[in-house]
Coordinates of N, CA, C and O in Angstrom, one line a residue:
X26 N 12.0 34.4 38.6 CA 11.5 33.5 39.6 C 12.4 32.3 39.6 O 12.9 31.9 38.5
X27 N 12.7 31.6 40.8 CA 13.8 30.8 40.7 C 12.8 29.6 40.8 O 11.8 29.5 41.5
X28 N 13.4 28.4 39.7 CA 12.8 27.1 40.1 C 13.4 25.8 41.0 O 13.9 24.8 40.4
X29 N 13.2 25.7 42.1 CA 13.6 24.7 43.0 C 13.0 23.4 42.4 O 12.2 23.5 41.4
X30 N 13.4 22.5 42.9 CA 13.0 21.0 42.5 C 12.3 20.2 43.5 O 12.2 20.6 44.6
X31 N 11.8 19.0 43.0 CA 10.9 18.1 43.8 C 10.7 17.0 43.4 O 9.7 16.8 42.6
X32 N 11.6 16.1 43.8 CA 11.7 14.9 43.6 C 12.3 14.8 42.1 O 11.8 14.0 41.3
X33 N 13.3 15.5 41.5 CA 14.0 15.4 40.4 C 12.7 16.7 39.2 O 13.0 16.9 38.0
X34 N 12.0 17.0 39.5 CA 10.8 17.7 38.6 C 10.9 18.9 39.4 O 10.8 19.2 40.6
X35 N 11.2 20.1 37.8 CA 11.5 21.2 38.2 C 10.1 22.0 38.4 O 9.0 21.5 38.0
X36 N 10.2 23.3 38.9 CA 8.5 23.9 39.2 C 8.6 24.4 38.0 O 9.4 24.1 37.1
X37 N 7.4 25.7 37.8 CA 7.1 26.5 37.3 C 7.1 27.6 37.1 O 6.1 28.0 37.7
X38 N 7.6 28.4 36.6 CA 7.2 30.1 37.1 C 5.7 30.5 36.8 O 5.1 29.9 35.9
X39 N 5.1 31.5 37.6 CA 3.9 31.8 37.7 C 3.9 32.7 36.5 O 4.8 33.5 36.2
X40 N 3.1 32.4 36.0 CA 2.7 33.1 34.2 C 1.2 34.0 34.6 O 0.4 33.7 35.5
X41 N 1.1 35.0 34.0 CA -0.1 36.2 33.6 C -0.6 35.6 32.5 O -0.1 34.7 31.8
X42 N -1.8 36.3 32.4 CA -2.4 36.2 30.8 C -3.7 35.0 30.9 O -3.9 34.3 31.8
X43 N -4.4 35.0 29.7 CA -5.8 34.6 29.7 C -5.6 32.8 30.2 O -4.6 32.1 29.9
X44 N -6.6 32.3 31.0 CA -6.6 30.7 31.0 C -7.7 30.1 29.5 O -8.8 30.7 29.3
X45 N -7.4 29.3 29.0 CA -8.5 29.1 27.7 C -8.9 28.1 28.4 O -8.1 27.4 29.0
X46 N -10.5 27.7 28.3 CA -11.2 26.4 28.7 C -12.0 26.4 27.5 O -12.2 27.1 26.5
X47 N -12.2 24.9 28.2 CA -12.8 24.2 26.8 C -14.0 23.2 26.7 O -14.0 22.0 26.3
X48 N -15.1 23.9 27.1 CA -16.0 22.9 27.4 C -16.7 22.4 26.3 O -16.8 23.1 25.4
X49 N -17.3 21.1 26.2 CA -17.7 20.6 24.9 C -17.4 21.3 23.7 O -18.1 21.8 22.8
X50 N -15.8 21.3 23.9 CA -15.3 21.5 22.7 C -15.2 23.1 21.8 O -14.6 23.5 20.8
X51 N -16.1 23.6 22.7 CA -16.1 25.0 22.2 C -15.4 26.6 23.0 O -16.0 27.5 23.6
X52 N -14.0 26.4 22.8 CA -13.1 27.3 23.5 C -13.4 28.6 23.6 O -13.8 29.1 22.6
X53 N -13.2 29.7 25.1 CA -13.3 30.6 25.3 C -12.5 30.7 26.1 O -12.2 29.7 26.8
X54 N -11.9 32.4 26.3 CA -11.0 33.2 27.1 C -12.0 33.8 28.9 O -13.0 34.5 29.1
X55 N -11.0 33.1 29.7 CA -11.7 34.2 30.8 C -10.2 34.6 31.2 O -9.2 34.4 30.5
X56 N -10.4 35.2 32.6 CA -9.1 36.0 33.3 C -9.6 35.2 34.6 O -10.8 35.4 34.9
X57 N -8.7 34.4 35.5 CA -8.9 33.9 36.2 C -8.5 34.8 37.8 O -7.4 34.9 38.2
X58 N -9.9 35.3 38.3 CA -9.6 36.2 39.6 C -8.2 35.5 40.4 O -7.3 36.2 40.7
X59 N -8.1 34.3 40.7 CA -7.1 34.1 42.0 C -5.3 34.2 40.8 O -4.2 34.1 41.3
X60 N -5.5 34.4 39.6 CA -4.3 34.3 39.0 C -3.9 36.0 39.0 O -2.8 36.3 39.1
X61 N -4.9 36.8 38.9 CA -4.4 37.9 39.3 C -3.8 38.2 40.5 O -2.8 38.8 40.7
X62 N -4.6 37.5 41.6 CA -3.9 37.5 43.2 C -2.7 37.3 43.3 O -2.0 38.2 43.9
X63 N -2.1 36.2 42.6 CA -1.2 35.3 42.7 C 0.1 36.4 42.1 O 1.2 36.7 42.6
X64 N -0.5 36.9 40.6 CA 0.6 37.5 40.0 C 0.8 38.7 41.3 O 1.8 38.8 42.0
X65 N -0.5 39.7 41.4 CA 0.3 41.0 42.3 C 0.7 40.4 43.6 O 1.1 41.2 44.4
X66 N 0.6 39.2 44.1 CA 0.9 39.0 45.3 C 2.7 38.8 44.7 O 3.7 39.5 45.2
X67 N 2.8 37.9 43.8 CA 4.2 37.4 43.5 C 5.2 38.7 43.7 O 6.4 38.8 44.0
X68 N 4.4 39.5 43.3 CA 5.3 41.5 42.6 C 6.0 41.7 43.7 O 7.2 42.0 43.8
X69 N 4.9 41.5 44.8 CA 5.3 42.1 45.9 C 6.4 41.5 46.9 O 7.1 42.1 47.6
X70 N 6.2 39.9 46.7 CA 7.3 39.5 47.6 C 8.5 39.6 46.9 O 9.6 39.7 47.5
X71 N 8.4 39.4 45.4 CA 9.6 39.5 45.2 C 10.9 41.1 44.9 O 12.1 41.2 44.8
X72 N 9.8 42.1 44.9 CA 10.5 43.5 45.3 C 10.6 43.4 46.9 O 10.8 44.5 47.3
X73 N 10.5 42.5 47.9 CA 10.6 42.4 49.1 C 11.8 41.2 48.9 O 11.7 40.3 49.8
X74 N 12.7 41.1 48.2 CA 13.7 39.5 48.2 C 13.4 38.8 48.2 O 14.4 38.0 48.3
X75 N 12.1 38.1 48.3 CA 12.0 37.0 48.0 C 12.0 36.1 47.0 O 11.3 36.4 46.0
X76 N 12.4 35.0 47.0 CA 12.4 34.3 45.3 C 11.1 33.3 45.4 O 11.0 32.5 46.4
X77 N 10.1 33.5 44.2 CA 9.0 32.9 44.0 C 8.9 32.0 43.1 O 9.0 32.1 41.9
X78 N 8.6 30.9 43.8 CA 8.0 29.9 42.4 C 6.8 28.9 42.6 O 6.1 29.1 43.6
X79 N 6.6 27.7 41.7 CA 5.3 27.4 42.2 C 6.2 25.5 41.8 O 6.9 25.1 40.8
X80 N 5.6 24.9 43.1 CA 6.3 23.3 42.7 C 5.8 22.5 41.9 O 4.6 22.9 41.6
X81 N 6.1 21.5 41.4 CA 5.3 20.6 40.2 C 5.5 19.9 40.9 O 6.6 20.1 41.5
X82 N 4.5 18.4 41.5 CA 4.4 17.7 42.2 C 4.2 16.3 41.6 O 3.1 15.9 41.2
X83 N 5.2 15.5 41.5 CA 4.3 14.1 40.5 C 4.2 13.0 42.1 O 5.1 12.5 42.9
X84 N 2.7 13.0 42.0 CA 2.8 11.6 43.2 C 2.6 10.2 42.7 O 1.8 9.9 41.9
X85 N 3.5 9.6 43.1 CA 3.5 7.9 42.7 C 1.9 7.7 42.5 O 1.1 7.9 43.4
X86 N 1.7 7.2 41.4 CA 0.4 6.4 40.7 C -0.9 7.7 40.4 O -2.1 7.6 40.6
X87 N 0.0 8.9 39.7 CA -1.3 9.8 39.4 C -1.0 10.2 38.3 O 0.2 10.5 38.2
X88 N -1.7 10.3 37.0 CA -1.6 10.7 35.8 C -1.1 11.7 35.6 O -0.2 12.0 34.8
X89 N -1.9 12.8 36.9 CA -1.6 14.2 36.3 C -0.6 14.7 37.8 O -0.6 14.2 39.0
X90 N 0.3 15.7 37.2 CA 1.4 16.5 38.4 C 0.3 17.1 38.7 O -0.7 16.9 38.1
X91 N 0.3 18.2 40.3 CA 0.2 18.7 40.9 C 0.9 19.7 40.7 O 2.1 19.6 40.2
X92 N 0.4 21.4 41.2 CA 1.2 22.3 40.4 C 0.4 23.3 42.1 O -0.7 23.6 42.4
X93 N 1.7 23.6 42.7 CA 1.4 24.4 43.7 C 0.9 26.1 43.2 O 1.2 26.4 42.0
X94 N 0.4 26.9 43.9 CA 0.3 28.4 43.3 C 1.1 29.4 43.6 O 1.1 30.5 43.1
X95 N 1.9 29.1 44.6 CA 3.3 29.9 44.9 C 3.8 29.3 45.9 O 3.0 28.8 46.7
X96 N 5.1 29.4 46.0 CA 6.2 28.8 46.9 C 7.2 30.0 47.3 O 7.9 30.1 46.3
X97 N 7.5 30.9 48.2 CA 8.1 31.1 48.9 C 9.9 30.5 49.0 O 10.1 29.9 50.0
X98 N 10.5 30.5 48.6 CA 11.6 29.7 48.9 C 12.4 30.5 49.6 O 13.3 29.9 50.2
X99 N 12.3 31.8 49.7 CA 12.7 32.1 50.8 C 12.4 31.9 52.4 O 13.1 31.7 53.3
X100 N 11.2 32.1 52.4 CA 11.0 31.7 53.7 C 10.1 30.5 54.0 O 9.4 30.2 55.0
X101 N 10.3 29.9 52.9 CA 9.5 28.7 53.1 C 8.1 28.3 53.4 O 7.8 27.4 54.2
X102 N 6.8 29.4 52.4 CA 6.1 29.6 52.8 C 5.2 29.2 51.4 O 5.2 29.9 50.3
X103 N 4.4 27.9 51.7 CA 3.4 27.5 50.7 C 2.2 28.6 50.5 O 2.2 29.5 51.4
X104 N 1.2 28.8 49.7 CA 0.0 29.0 49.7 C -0.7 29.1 48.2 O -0.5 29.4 47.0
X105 N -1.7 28.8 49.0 CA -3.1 28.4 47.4 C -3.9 29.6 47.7 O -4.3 30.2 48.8
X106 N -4.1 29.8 46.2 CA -5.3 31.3 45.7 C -6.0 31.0 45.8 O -6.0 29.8 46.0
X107 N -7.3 31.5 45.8 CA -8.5 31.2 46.1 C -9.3 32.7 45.3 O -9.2 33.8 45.7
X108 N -10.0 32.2 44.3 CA -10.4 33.8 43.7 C -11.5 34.3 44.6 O -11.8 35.4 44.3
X109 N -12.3 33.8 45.6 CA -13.7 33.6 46.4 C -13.7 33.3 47.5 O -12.9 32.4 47.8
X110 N -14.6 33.8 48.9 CA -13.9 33.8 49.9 C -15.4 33.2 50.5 O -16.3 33.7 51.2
X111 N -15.2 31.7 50.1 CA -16.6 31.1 50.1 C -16.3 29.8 51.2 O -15.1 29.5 51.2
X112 N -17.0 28.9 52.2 CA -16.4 28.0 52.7 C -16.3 27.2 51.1 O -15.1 27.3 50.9
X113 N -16.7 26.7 50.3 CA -16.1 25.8 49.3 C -14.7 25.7 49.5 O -14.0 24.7 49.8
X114 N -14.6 27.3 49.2 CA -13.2 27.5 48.5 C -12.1 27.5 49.4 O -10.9 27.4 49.1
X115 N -12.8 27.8 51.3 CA -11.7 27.9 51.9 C -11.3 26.0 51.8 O -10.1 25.5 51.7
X116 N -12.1 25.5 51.9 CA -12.1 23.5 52.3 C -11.1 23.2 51.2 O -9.9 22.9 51.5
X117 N -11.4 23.3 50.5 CA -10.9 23.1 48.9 C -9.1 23.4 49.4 O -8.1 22.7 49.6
X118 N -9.2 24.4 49.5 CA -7.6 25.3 49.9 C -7.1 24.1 50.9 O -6.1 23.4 50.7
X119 N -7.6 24.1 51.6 CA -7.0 23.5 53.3 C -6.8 22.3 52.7 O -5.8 21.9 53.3
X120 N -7.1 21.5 51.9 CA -7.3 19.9 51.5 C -5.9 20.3 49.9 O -4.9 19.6 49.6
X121 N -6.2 20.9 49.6 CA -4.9 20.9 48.3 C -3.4 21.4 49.5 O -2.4 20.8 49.4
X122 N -3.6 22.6 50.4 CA -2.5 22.6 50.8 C -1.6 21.0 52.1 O -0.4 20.7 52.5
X123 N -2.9 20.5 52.3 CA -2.2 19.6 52.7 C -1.9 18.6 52.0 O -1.2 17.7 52.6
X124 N -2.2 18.4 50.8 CA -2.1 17.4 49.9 C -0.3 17.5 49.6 O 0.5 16.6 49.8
X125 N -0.1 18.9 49.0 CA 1.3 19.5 48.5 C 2.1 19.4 49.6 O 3.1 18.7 49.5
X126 N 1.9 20.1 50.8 CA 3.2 20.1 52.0 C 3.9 18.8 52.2 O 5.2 18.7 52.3
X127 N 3.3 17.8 52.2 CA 3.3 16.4 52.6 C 4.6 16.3 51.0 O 5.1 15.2 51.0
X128 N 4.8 16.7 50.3 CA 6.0 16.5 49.5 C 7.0 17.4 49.4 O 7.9 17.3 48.5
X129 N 7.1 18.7 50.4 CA 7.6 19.3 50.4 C 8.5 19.4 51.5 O 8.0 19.2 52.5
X130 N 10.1 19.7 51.6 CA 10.6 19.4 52.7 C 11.9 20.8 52.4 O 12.4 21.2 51.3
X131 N 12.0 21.3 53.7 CA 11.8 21.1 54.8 C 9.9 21.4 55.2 O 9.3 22.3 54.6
X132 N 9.4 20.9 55.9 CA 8.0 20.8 55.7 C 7.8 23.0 55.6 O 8.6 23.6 56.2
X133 N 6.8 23.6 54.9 CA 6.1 24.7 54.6 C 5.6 25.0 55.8 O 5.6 24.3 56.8
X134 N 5.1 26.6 55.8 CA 4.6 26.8 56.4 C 3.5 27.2 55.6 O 3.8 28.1 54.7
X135 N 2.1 27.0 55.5 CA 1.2 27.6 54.6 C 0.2 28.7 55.0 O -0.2 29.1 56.1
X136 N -0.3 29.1 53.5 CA -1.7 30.2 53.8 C -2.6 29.9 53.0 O -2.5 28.8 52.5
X137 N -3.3 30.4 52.7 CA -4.8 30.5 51.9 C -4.3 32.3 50.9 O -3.9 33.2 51.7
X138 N -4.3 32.5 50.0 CA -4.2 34.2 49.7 C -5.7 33.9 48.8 O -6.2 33.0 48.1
X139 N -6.1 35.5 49.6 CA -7.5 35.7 49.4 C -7.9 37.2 48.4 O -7.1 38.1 48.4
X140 N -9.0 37.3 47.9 CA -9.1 38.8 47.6 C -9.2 39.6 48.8 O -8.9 40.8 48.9
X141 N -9.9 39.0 49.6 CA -10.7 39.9 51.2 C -10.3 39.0 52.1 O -9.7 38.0 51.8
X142 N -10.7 39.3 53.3 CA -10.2 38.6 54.7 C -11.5 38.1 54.9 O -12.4 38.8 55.0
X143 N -11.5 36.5 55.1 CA -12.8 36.2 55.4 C -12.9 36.1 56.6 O -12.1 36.5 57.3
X144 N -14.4 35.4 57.1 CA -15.1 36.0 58.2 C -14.5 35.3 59.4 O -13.9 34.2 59.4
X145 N -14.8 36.1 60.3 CA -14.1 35.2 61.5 C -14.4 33.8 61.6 O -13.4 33.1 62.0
X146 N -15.6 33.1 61.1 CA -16.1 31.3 60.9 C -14.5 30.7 60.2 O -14.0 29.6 60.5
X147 N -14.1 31.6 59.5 CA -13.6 30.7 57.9 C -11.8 31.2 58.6 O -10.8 30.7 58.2
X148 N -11.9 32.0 59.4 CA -10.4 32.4 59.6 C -10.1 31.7 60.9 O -8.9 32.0 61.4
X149 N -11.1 30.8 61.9 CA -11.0 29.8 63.1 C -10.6 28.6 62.4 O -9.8 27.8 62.8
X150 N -11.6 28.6 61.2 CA -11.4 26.8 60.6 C -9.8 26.6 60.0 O -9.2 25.5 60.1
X151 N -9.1 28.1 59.2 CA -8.1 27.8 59.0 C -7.0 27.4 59.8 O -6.2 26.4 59.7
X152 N -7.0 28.8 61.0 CA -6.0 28.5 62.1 C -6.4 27.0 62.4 O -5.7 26.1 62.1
X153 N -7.2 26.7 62.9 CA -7.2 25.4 63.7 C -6.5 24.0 62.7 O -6.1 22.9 63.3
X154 N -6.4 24.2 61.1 CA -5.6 23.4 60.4 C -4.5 24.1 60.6 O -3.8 23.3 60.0
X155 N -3.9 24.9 61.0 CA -2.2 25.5 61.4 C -1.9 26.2 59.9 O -0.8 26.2 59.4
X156 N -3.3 27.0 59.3 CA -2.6 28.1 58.5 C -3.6 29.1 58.4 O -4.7 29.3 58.8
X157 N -2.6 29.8 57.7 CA -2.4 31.3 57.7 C -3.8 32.1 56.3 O -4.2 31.9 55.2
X158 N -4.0 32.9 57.4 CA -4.8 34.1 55.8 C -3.7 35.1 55.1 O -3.0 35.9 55.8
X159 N -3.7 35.1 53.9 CA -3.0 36.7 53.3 C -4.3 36.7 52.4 O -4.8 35.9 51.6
X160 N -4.6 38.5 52.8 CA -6.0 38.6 51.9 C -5.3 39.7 51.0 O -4.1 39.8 51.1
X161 N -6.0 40.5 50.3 CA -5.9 41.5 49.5 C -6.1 43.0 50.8 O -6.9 43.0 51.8
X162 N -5.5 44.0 50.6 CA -5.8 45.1 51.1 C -6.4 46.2 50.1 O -7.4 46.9 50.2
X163 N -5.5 46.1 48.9 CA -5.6 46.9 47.7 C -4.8 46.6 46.8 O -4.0 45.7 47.2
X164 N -4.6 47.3 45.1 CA -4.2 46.3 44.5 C -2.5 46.4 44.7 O -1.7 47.3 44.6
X165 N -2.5 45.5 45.0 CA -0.9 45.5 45.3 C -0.4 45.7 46.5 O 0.7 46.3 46.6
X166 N -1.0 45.4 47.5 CA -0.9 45.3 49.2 C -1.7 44.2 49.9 O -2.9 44.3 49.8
X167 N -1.3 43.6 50.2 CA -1.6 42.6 51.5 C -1.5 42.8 52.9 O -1.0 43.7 53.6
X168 N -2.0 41.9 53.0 CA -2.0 41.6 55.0 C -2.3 40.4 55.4 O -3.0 39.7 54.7
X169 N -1.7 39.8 56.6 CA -1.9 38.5 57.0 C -2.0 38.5 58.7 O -1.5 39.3 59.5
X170 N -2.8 37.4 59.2 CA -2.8 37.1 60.4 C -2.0 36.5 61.0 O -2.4 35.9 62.0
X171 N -0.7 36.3 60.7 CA 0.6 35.6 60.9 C 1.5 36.9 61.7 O 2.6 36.4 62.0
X172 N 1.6 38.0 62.0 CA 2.3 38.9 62.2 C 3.1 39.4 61.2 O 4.1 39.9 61.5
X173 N 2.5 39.2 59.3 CA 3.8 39.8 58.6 C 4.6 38.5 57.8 O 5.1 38.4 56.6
X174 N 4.5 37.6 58.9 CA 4.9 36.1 58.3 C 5.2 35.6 56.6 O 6.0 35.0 55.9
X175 N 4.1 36.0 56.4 CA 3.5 36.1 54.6 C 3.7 37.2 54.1 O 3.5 37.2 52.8
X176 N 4.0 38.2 54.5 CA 4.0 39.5 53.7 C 5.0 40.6 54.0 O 5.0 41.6 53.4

């Protein structure tokens, strides 16, 4: 995975493997559904040429970076995972990807990657913010409403 930069701060490569949380102090292992997305989605663009990575974002006056979930650098194409194909999760998505594009230049083109294709409600609210669905077909295939655009 190649790491491009942003604002002098290099990204990340997208990593596998358990997330550990830690609530009141007492640590446990899950597998985070949209980090599997993310990895078999990554597989696939990049046996398609493309180079993937994910940007680290520091915005003037915030403690913590910002850490996109894959970047496209080939074709210049943002998008945030989402393990659930819930309105929460689409709002949530639509509000983080606009948060990240806005530091990214030449400006993205973004999507939402999903396990499933949500319902026509949740796939009007996206287009009408000017992005894209890539859902899951099976494991290790996608599809998008972009014509291919994403995938």
């Amino acid at each position: 995975m190649d790491e491009p930069s942003h604002r002098g701060d290099a990204t990340v490569q997208v990593a596998g493997g358990p997330v550990y949380v830690q609530p009141n102090h007492q640590p446990y292992k899950t597998e985070r559904r949209e980090q599997q997305l993310v990895l078999a989605y990554c597989a696939l663009m990049t046996q398609q040429g493309s180079r993937i990575a994910r940007h680290l974002i520091r915005p003037d006056g915030e403690a913590k970076p910002m850490f996109s979930d894959v970047y496209d650098t080939t074709r210049n194409n943002l998008l945030e995972a989402k393990g659930a194909v819930t309105r929460e999760a689409i709002s949530m998505a639509i509000g983080q990807l606009a948060d990240y594009r806005r530091f990214i230049e030449p400006r993205p083109s973004c999507a939402v990657l999903l396990p499933e294709r949500p319902r026509p409600d949740l796939e009007t609210l996206l287009s009408i913010e000017g992005i894209a669905v890539v859902w899951l077909i099976e494991h290790g295939t996608f599809a998008d409403n972009k014509a291919g655009a994403f995938t």
